Amino acid sequence: MTEIHWGDLSAEQFLRDYWQKKPLLIRNAFPDFEPCISADELAGLACEEDIESRLIETDPASGAWSLEHGPFDEARFATLGKKPWTLLVQAVDHWVPDVAPLMQAFDFIPQWRRDDLMISYASDGGGVGPHYDNYDVFLLQAEGTRRWEFGGLYGEDAPRREDTPVMILPEWTAEQSFDLNPGDMLYLPPRVGHNGVGVGDGCMTWSIGFRAPSHSEILQGLTQSVCDGLSSDLRYEDPDLALPANPGEIDTHAINRVQQIVQQYLNDPAQLTRWFGQSMTEPKYPELAGNEEPYSLDELHEALDQGAELLANEGSRFAFFNQDDQGLLLFADGHAFDLYAPAAIRFARQLCARSELSFQADEALESLVLALLNQGSLYLDS
């Protein structure tokens, strides 16, 4: 596994002093870094139908910006002129297995917090303008040089340019500026303003971003999950109703009854755990998940007997919750599995750690593997 060279720091010190607190520049974080994907291969990914990509151009003279969404025709890249431009390709880790060792270098942060690896390629002066993100990000320089300017905290109330197709902060002044060369990495907490500009051609940056659901998303998701399982026969009740002093008053007794209803459902740790695990492992591209031809148990055994390997889908998300004496709750691509058999629990832990998967003849494990295969979280590599 690839490892981050922290210098005088450690992963523990980073989490204590920097994570979600302040930026950190790590020089030579990945010594002698060699990207496993070239600029031409990145452009090729941007031509694929299922892969999310964007092309952003800017005119330094007029200050105008343009945005195009992929997939792109191969000929489009040959038409790019001298204006600064940048190509951004999302979720490269979903499509290129060779980036897995790099992603494992960030296992000091729970994997379910990880969103994806985005790769950007910029010409001289190319970038997306000063902006902020609502999530943590590590910016690893893979090729060429990029100048990063950053500083200040921003939010949804910050002014932004309304004449551009991308979110740009018009009132922004850099507090720090560094040129990053291959192997250097910059960490930025949420809401820190930043601007990255290619210095010379051939600038490639790998961005490892993390998931951070908003409070609104958490409340909406949880309450919707609760509501989906409730009967319409369950209603507000007041068998203890007393004669009102004024028929138009909502008294404290009514509010207390409603509060009890809310607490009855939202104060259930087991329900919260199940919803949260399913929510945080929802696939980034649900429309691409699933297996069109379900495996049978006989087909599974036949494939394994012939030397096939069980592998986790690069785009799948896994997590687990240890239920102590009640086994283990596995989450895979938005689905929950209650596991009690030791073989199934061992397999689930291997899966969540993205380590080598060991299979044995066990009814509970076979049932789990078949379910994961048929929902597309696993595949057989012959």
CSV table of C-alpha atoms in Angstrom, one decimal:
chain,number,residue,atom,x,y,z
A,1,MET,CA,0.0,0.0,0.0
A,2,THR,CA,1.2,3.5,-0.8
A,3,GLU,CA,1.8,5.6,2.3
A,4,ILE,CA,1.8,9.4,2.9
A,5,HIS,CA,5.2,10.8,4.0
A,6,TRP,CA,4.1,13.2,6.8
A,7,GLY,CA,7.5,14.6,7.5
A,8,ASP,CA,7.5,15.8,11.2
A,9,LEU,CA,3.8,14.9,11.6
A,10,SER,CA,1.9,11.6,11.9
A,11,ALA,CA,-1.6,10.7,10.9
A,12,GLU,CA,-2.7,11.0,14.5
A,13,GLN,CA,-1.3,14.5,14.8
A,14,PHE,CA,-2.9,15.5,11.5
A,15,LEU,CA,-6.3,14.5,12.8
A,16,ARG,CA,-5.8,16.2,16.1
A,17,ASP,CA,-4.4,19.5,14.8
A,18,TYR,CA,-5.5,20.0,11.2
A,19,TRP,CA,-8.5,17.8,10.2
A,20,GLN,CA,-11.5,20.2,9.7
A,21,LYS,CA,-9.4,22.9,11.5
A,22,LYS,CA,-6.8,24.5,9.2
A,23,PRO,CA,-5.0,23.9,5.9
A,24,LEU,CA,-1.7,21.9,5.7
A,25,LEU,CA,0.9,21.8,2.9
A,26,ILE,CA,2.8,18.5,2.8
A,27,ARG,CA,5.9,18.7,0.7
A,28,ASN,CA,6.9,15.4,-1.0
A,29,ALA,CA,3.9,13.6,0.5
A,30,PHE,CA,4.3,10.9,-2.1
A,31,PRO,CA,8.0,10.9,-3.1
A,32,ASP,CA,8.8,10.0,-6.7
A,33,PHE,CA,5.0,9.9,-7.4
A,34,GLU,CA,4.2,8.4,-10.8
A,35,PRO,CA,0.6,8.7,-12.0
A,36,CYS,CA,-0.9,5.5,-13.3
A,37,ILE,CA,-3.0,7.4,-15.8
A,38,SER,CA,-1.7,9.8,-18.5
A,39,ALA,CA,-3.3,12.9,-19.8
A,40,ASP,CA,-4.4,11.1,-23.0
A,41,GLU,CA,-6.0,8.4,-21.0
A,42,LEU,CA,-7.8,11.0,-18.9
A,43,ALA,CA,-9.1,12.6,-22.0
A,44,GLY,CA,-10.2,9.1,-23.2
A,45,LEU,CA,-12.3,8.7,-20.0
A,46,ALA,CA,-13.9,12.0,-20.6
A,47,CYS,CA,-15.2,10.6,-23.9
A,48,GLU,CA,-17.0,7.7,-22.2
A,49,GLU,CA,-20.8,7.9,-21.9
A,50,ASP,CA,-21.1,6.8,-18.2
A,51,ILE,CA,-18.2,9.0,-16.9
A,52,GLU,CA,-18.9,12.4,-15.4
A,53,SER,CA,-16.6,15.1,-16.9
A,54,ARG,CA,-16.4,18.9,-17.4
A,55,LEU,CA,-14.4,21.2,-19.6
A,56,ILE,CA,-13.9,24.8,-18.4
A,57,GLU,CA,-12.4,27.6,-20.4
A,58,THR,CA,-11.6,31.2,-19.4
A,59,ASP,CA,-10.8,34.3,-21.4
A,60,PRO,CA,-8.2,36.4,-19.4
A,61,ALA,CA,-9.0,39.4,-21.5
A,62,SER,CA,-12.7,39.5,-20.9
A,63,GLY,CA,-13.0,37.5,-17.7
A,64,ALA,CA,-15.6,35.3,-19.3
A,65,TRP,CA,-16.0,31.6,-18.4
A,66,SER,CA,-17.5,28.7,-20.3
A,67,LEU,CA,-18.5,25.2,-19.1
A,68,GLU,CA,-19.2,22.1,-21.1
A,69,HIS,CA,-20.3,18.7,-19.8
A,70,GLY,CA,-19.0,15.4,-21.3
A,71,PRO,CA,-19.0,13.0,-22.8
A,72,PHE,CA,-16.7,14.7,-25.4
A,73,ASP,CA,-15.8,13.8,-28.9
A,74,GLU,CA,-12.1,13.1,-29.3
A,75,ALA,CA,-11.8,15.9,-31.8
A,76,ARG,CA,-12.9,18.4,-29.2
A,77,PHE,CA,-9.5,18.5,-27.5
A,78,ALA,CA,-7.7,19.3,-30.7
A,79,THR,CA,-9.8,22.5,-31.0
A,80,LEU,CA,-8.7,24.0,-27.7
A,81,GLY,CA,-7.0,27.2,-28.4
A,82,LYS,CA,-4.6,29.3,-26.4
A,83,LYS,CA,-7.2,30.4,-23.8
A,84,PRO,CA,-6.6,28.7,-20.4
A,85,TRP,CA,-8.7,25.6,-19.9
A,86,THR,CA,-9.1,22.7,-17.6
A,87,LEU,CA,-10.6,19.2,-17.9
A,88,LEU,CA,-12.1,17.6,-14.8
A,89,VAL,CA,-13.0,13.9,-14.6
A,90,GLN,CA,-15.0,12.7,-11.6
A,91,ALA,CA,-14.8,9.4,-9.8
A,92,VAL,CA,-11.7,8.1,-11.5
A,93,ASP,CA,-11.2,5.6,-8.7
A,94,HIS,CA,-14.5,4.0,-9.9
A,95,TRP,CA,-13.1,3.2,-13.3
A,96,VAL,CA,-9.3,2.8,-12.9
A,97,PRO,CA,-8.4,0.0,-10.4
A,98,ASP,CA,-4.7,1.0,-10.4
A,99,VAL,CA,-5.5,4.0,-8.2
A,100,ALA,CA,-6.6,1.8,-5.3
A,101,PRO,CA,-3.1,1.8,-3.6
A,102,LEU,CA,-3.2,5.6,-3.4
A,103,MET,CA,-6.8,5.7,-2.0
A,104,GLN,CA,-5.7,3.2,0.7
A,105,ALA,CA,-3.2,5.8,1.8
A,106,PHE,CA,-6.1,7.7,3.2
A,107,ASP,CA,-7.5,4.9,5.4
A,108,PHE,CA,-6.7,7.0,8.5
A,109,ILE,CA,-10.1,8.5,7.7
A,110,PRO,CA,-13.1,6.1,7.6
A,111,GLN,CA,-13.7,4.8,4.1
A,112,TRP,CA,-17.4,5.6,4.3
A,113,ARG,CA,-16.5,9.3,4.6
A,114,ARG,CA,-14.6,9.2,1.2
A,115,ASP,CA,-16.4,10.4,-1.9
A,116,ASP,CA,-14.1,10.0,-4.9
A,117,LEU,CA,-10.9,10.8,-6.7
A,118,MET,CA,-11.3,13.6,-9.2
A,119,ILE,CA,-8.5,14.3,-11.7
A,120,SER,CA,-8.1,17.7,-13.3
A,121,TYR,CA,-5.7,18.5,-16.2
A,122,ALA,CA,-5.0,22.2,-16.9
A,123,SER,CA,-3.2,24.2,-19.5
A,124,ASP,CA,-1.1,27.2,-18.6
A,125,GLY,CA,-3.3,29.5,-16.5
A,126,GLY,CA,-6.1,27.0,-16.5
A,127,GLY,CA,-8.4,26.5,-13.4
A,128,VAL,CA,-11.9,26.9,-12.1
A,129,GLY,CA,-11.6,30.3,-10.4
A,130,PRO,CA,-11.6,31.1,-6.7
A,131,HIS,CA,-14.3,29.1,-4.8
A,132,TYR,CA,-14.9,27.1,-1.7
A,133,ASP,CA,-16.2,23.5,-1.1
A,134,ASN,CA,-18.4,22.2,1.7
A,135,TYR,CA,-16.1,19.1,2.2
A,136,ASP,CA,-12.5,18.3,3.1
A,137,VAL,CA,-10.2,17.7,0.2
A,138,PHE,CA,-6.6,16.6,-0.4
A,139,LEU,CA,-5.0,18.1,-3.5
A,140,LEU,CA,-2.2,16.0,-4.8
A,141,GLN,CA,0.0,17.3,-7.6
A,142,ALA,CA,0.5,14.5,-10.0
A,143,GLU,CA,2.3,16.2,-13.0
A,144,GLY,CA,3.5,19.7,-13.8
A,145,THR,CA,3.0,22.6,-11.4
A,146,ARG,CA,-0.1,24.2,-9.9
A,147,ARG,CA,-0.1,27.4,-7.9
A,148,TRP,CA,-2.6,27.2,-5.0
A,149,GLU,CA,-3.8,30.4,-3.3
A,150,PHE,CA,-6.1,29.9,-0.3
A,151,GLY,CA,-7.4,31.6,2.8
A,152,GLY,CA,-10.6,32.8,4.5
A,153,LEU,CA,-13.8,31.0,5.3
A,154,TYR,CA,-16.9,31.3,3.1
A,155,GLY,CA,-20.5,30.2,3.1
A,156,GLU,CA,-23.7,30.3,1.1
A,157,ASP,CA,-24.1,34.0,2.0
A,158,ALA,CA,-20.8,34.9,0.4
A,159,PRO,CA,-21.1,37.0,-2.8
A,160,ARG,CA,-20.6,35.1,-6.0
A,161,ARG,CA,-20.4,36.0,-9.7
A,162,GLU,CA,-23.8,35.6,-11.4
A,163,ASP,CA,-22.5,35.9,-14.9
A,164,THR,CA,-20.5,32.6,-14.9
A,165,PRO,CA,-21.6,29.0,-15.3
A,166,VAL,CA,-19.2,28.0,-12.4
A,167,MET,CA,-19.3,29.2,-8.8
A,168,ILE,CA,-16.7,31.9,-8.4
A,169,LEU,CA,-16.0,34.2,-5.5
A,170,PRO,CA,-15.6,37.8,-6.7
A,171,GLU,CA,-14.5,39.2,-3.4
A,172,TRP,CA,-11.6,37.1,-2.4
A,173,THR,CA,-8.0,37.7,-1.4
A,174,ALA,CA,-5.5,35.0,-1.0
A,175,GLU,CA,-3.9,34.7,2.5
A,176,GLN,CA,-1.2,32.1,1.4
A,177,SER,CA,0.2,30.9,-1.9
A,178,PHE,CA,2.3,27.9,-2.8
A,179,ASP,CA,3.5,26.2,-6.0
A,180,LEU,CA,3.0,22.5,-5.8
A,181,ASN,CA,5.2,20.1,-7.7
A,182,PRO,CA,4.7,16.3,-8.3
A,183,GLY,CA,4.3,14.5,-5.0
A,184,ASP,CA,3.3,17.6,-3.0
A,185,MET,CA,-0.1,17.7,-1.4
A,186,LEU,CA,-2.3,20.4,0.1
A,187,TYR,CA,-5.1,19.7,2.6
A,188,LEU,CA,-8.0,22.1,2.8
A,189,PRO,CA,-10.8,21.9,5.4
A,190,PRO,CA,-14.4,22.7,4.4
A,191,ARG,CA,-15.3,26.3,3.3
A,192,VAL,CA,-11.7,27.5,3.0
A,193,GLY,CA,-11.5,29.7,-0.1
A,194,HIS,CA,-9.0,28.5,-2.7
A,195,ASN,CA,-7.9,29.0,-6.3
A,196,GLY,CA,-5.6,26.6,-8.3
A,197,VAL,CA,-4.0,27.8,-11.5
A,198,GLY,CA,-1.8,25.7,-13.8
A,199,VAL,CA,1.8,27.0,-14.1
A,200,GLY,CA,2.8,26.0,-17.6
A,201,ASP,CA,1.2,23.2,-19.6
A,202,GLY,CA,0.8,19.6,-18.4
A,203,CYS,CA,-0.6,20.3,-15.0
A,204,MET,CA,-2.5,17.3,-13.5
A,205,THR,CA,-4.0,17.4,-10.0
A,206,TRP,CA,-5.6,14.5,-8.1
A,207,SER,CA,-8.3,15.6,-5.7
A,208,ILE,CA,-9.5,13.2,-3.0
A,209,GLY,CA,-12.8,14.5,-1.6
A,210,PHE,CA,-14.9,13.4,1.3
A,211,ARG,CA,-18.6,13.1,1.9
A,212,ALA,CA,-20.3,15.4,4.4
A,213,PRO,CA,-24.1,15.3,4.3
A,214,SER,CA,-25.8,18.6,5.4
A,215,HIS,CA,-28.0,18.7,8.5
A,216,SER,CA,-31.0,19.2,6.1
A,217,GLU,CA,-30.0,16.0,4.2
A,218,ILE,CA,-29.6,14.0,7.4
A,219,LEU,CA,-33.0,15.1,8.7
A,220,GLN,CA,-34.8,14.6,5.4
A,221,GLY,CA,-33.3,11.3,4.8
A,222,LEU,CA,-33.9,9.9,8.3
A,223,THR,CA,-37.5,11.1,8.5
A,224,GLN,CA,-38.3,9.8,5.0
A,225,SER,CA,-36.8,6.4,6.0
A,226,VAL,CA,-38.9,6.4,9.2
A,227,CYS,CA,-42.1,7.4,7.3
A,228,ASP,CA,-41.7,4.7,4.7
A,229,GLY,CA,-42.4,2.0,7.3
A,230,LEU,CA,-45.3,3.7,9.1
A,231,SER,CA,-49.0,2.7,8.8
A,232,SER,CA,-51.4,5.5,7.9
A,233,ASP,CA,-53.5,4.2,10.8
A,234,LEU,CA,-51.0,5.7,13.3
A,235,ARG,CA,-52.4,9.1,14.1
A,236,TYR,CA,-52.2,12.0,16.6
A,237,GLU,CA,-54.2,10.9,19.7
A,238,ASP,CA,-55.4,12.8,22.8
A,239,PRO,CA,-57.5,10.5,25.0
A,240,ASP,CA,-56.5,12.7,27.9
A,241,LEU,CA,-58.1,15.8,26.4
A,242,ALA,CA,-59.4,18.3,28.9
A,243,LEU,CA,-61.9,21.0,28.4
A,244,PRO,CA,-60.0,24.0,26.7
A,245,ALA,CA,-60.1,27.4,28.2
A,246,ASN,CA,-60.2,28.8,24.6
A,247,PRO,CA,-61.0,26.6,21.6
A,248,GLY,CA,-58.4,28.4,19.5
A,249,GLU,CA,-55.4,27.6,21.8
A,250,ILE,CA,-52.7,25.0,21.1
A,251,ASP,CA,-51.7,24.2,24.7
A,252,THR,CA,-48.5,22.7,26.0
A,253,HIS,CA,-50.2,19.3,26.3
A,254,ALA,CA,-50.7,19.1,22.6
A,255,ILE,CA,-47.1,20.1,21.9
A,256,ASN,CA,-45.9,17.4,24.4
A,257,ARG,CA,-48.0,14.8,22.6
A,258,VAL,CA,-46.3,15.7,19.2
A,259,GLN,CA,-42.9,15.8,20.9
A,260,GLN,CA,-43.5,12.2,22.1
A,261,ILE,CA,-44.4,11.1,18.6
A,262,VAL,CA,-41.2,12.6,17.2
A,263,GLN,CA,-39.0,11.2,20.0
A,264,GLN,CA,-40.6,7.8,19.6
A,265,TYR,CA,-39.1,7.5,16.1
A,266,LEU,CA,-36.1,9.7,16.0
A,267,ASN,CA,-34.6,8.6,19.3
A,268,ASP,CA,-34.1,5.0,18.2
A,269,PRO,CA,-30.4,4.3,17.9
A,270,ALA,CA,-30.9,1.0,16.0
A,271,GLN,CA,-33.0,2.7,13.4
A,272,LEU,CA,-30.6,5.6,13.1
A,273,THR,CA,-27.7,3.3,12.7
A,274,ARG,CA,-29.4,1.3,9.9
A,275,TRP,CA,-30.4,4.4,8.0
A,276,PHE,CA,-27.1,6.1,8.4
A,277,GLY,CA,-25.1,3.1,7.2
A,278,GLN,CA,-27.3,2.6,4.2
A,279,SER,CA,-27.2,6.3,3.3
A,280,MET,CA,-23.5,6.7,3.6
A,281,THR,CA,-22.9,3.7,1.4
A,282,GLU,CA,-25.3,4.7,-1.4
A,283,PRO,CA,-23.4,4.3,-4.7
A,284,LYS,CA,-22.3,7.5,-6.3
A,285,TYR,CA,-23.9,6.4,-9.6
A,286,PRO,CA,-26.9,4.2,-8.6
A,287,GLU,CA,-28.0,3.8,-12.2
A,288,LEU,CA,-24.8,1.8,-12.9
A,289,ALA,CA,-25.2,-0.6,-10.0
A,290,GLY,CA,-26.6,-4.1,-10.2
A,291,ASN,CA,-26.1,-7.3,-12.1
A,292,GLU,CA,-28.3,-8.0,-15.2
A,293,GLU,CA,-27.8,-11.8,-15.0
A,294,PRO,CA,-28.1,-13.1,-11.4
A,295,TYR,CA,-25.8,-15.8,-10.3
A,296,SER,CA,-27.0,-19.1,-8.8
A,297,LEU,CA,-25.2,-20.9,-6.1
A,298,ASP,CA,-24.0,-23.6,-8.5
A,299,GLU,CA,-22.6,-21.0,-10.9
A,300,LEU,CA,-20.8,-19.3,-8.0
A,301,HIS,CA,-19.1,-22.6,-7.0
A,302,GLU,CA,-18.3,-23.5,-10.6
A,303,ALA,CA,-16.6,-20.1,-11.2
A,304,LEU,CA,-14.6,-20.4,-7.9
A,305,ASP,CA,-13.6,-24.0,-8.7
A,306,GLN,CA,-12.3,-22.8,-12.0
A,307,GLY,CA,-10.0,-20.3,-10.3
A,308,ALA,CA,-12.1,-17.1,-10.5
A,309,GLU,CA,-11.5,-14.5,-7.8
A,310,LEU,CA,-14.0,-12.6,-5.8
A,311,LEU,CA,-13.3,-8.9,-6.0
A,312,ALA,CA,-15.0,-5.8,-4.7
A,313,ASN,CA,-16.4,-3.4,-7.4
A,314,GLU,CA,-14.2,-0.4,-7.6
A,315,GLY,CA,-17.2,1.9,-7.4
A,316,SER,CA,-18.9,0.1,-4.5
A,317,ARG,CA,-19.1,1.5,-0.9
A,318,PHE,CA,-18.9,-0.7,2.2
A,319,ALA,CA,-19.1,-0.1,5.9
A,320,PHE,CA,-20.0,-2.1,9.0
A,321,PHE,CA,-21.4,-1.5,12.5
A,322,ASN,CA,-20.4,-3.9,15.3
A,323,GLN,CA,-23.5,-4.9,17.2
A,324,ASP,CA,-21.6,-6.6,20.0
A,325,ASP,CA,-23.4,-9.7,21.0
A,326,GLN,CA,-25.9,-9.3,18.2
A,327,GLY,CA,-23.4,-9.9,15.4
A,328,LEU,CA,-22.4,-7.4,12.7
A,329,LEU,CA,-24.4,-5.1,10.5
A,330,LEU,CA,-22.9,-4.8,7.0
A,331,PHE,CA,-23.7,-2.0,4.6
A,332,ALA,CA,-23.0,-2.4,0.9
A,333,ASP,CA,-24.1,0.1,-1.7
A,334,GLY,CA,-27.1,1.3,0.3
A,335,HIS,CA,-28.2,-2.2,1.5
A,336,ALA,CA,-28.0,-3.6,5.0
A,337,PHE,CA,-27.1,-7.2,5.9
A,338,ASP,CA,-27.5,-8.6,9.5
A,339,LEU,CA,-24.7,-11.1,9.9
A,340,TYR,CA,-24.3,-13.6,12.8
A,341,ALA,CA,-22.2,-16.4,11.3
A,342,PRO,CA,-18.4,-16.1,12.0
A,343,ALA,CA,-17.5,-16.8,8.3
A,344,ALA,CA,-19.8,-14.1,7.0
A,345,ILE,CA,-18.6,-11.6,9.6
A,346,ARG,CA,-14.9,-12.3,8.7
A,347,PHE,CA,-15.7,-11.8,5.1
A,348,ALA,CA,-17.5,-8.6,5.8
A,349,ARG,CA,-14.6,-7.2,7.7
A,350,GLN,CA,-12.2,-8.1,4.8
A,351,LEU,CA,-14.6,-6.5,2.4
A,352,CYS,CA,-14.8,-3.2,4.3
A,353,ALA,CA,-11.0,-3.1,4.7
A,354,ARG,CA,-10.6,-3.7,0.9
A,355,SER,CA,-8.3,-6.6,1.7
A,356,GLU,CA,-8.1,-10.0,0.0
A,357,LEU,CA,-11.4,-11.9,0.2
A,358,SER,CA,-11.4,-15.5,1.5
A,359,PHE,CA,-14.3,-17.7,0.6
A,360,GLN,CA,-15.3,-21.0,2.2
A,361,ALA,CA,-18.3,-23.4,2.0
A,362,ASP,CA,-20.7,-21.9,4.5
A,363,GLU,CA,-24.4,-21.4,4.0
A,364,ALA,CA,-24.5,-17.9,5.6
A,365,LEU,CA,-21.4,-16.7,3.7
A,366,GLU,CA,-22.7,-18.2,0.4
A,367,SER,CA,-26.0,-16.3,0.8
A,368,LEU,CA,-24.2,-13.1,1.5
A,369,VAL,CA,-21.8,-13.4,-1.5
A,370,LEU,CA,-24.6,-14.2,-3.8
A,371,ALA,CA,-26.6,-11.1,-2.7
A,372,LEU,CA,-23.5,-8.9,-3.1
A,373,LEU,CA,-22.7,-10.4,-6.5
A,374,ASN,CA,-26.3,-9.9,-7.8
A,375,GLN,CA,-26.5,-6.3,-6.6
A,376,GLY,CA,-23.1,-5.5,-8.3
A,377,SER,CA,-21.0,-4.9,-5.2
A,378,LEU,CA,-18.8,-7.9,-6.0
A,379,TYR,CA,-17.7,-9.5,-9.3
A,380,LEU,CA,-15.9,-12.6,-10.4
A,381,ASP,CA,-12.7,-12.1,-12.2
A,382,SER,CA,-11.6,-15.2,-14.1
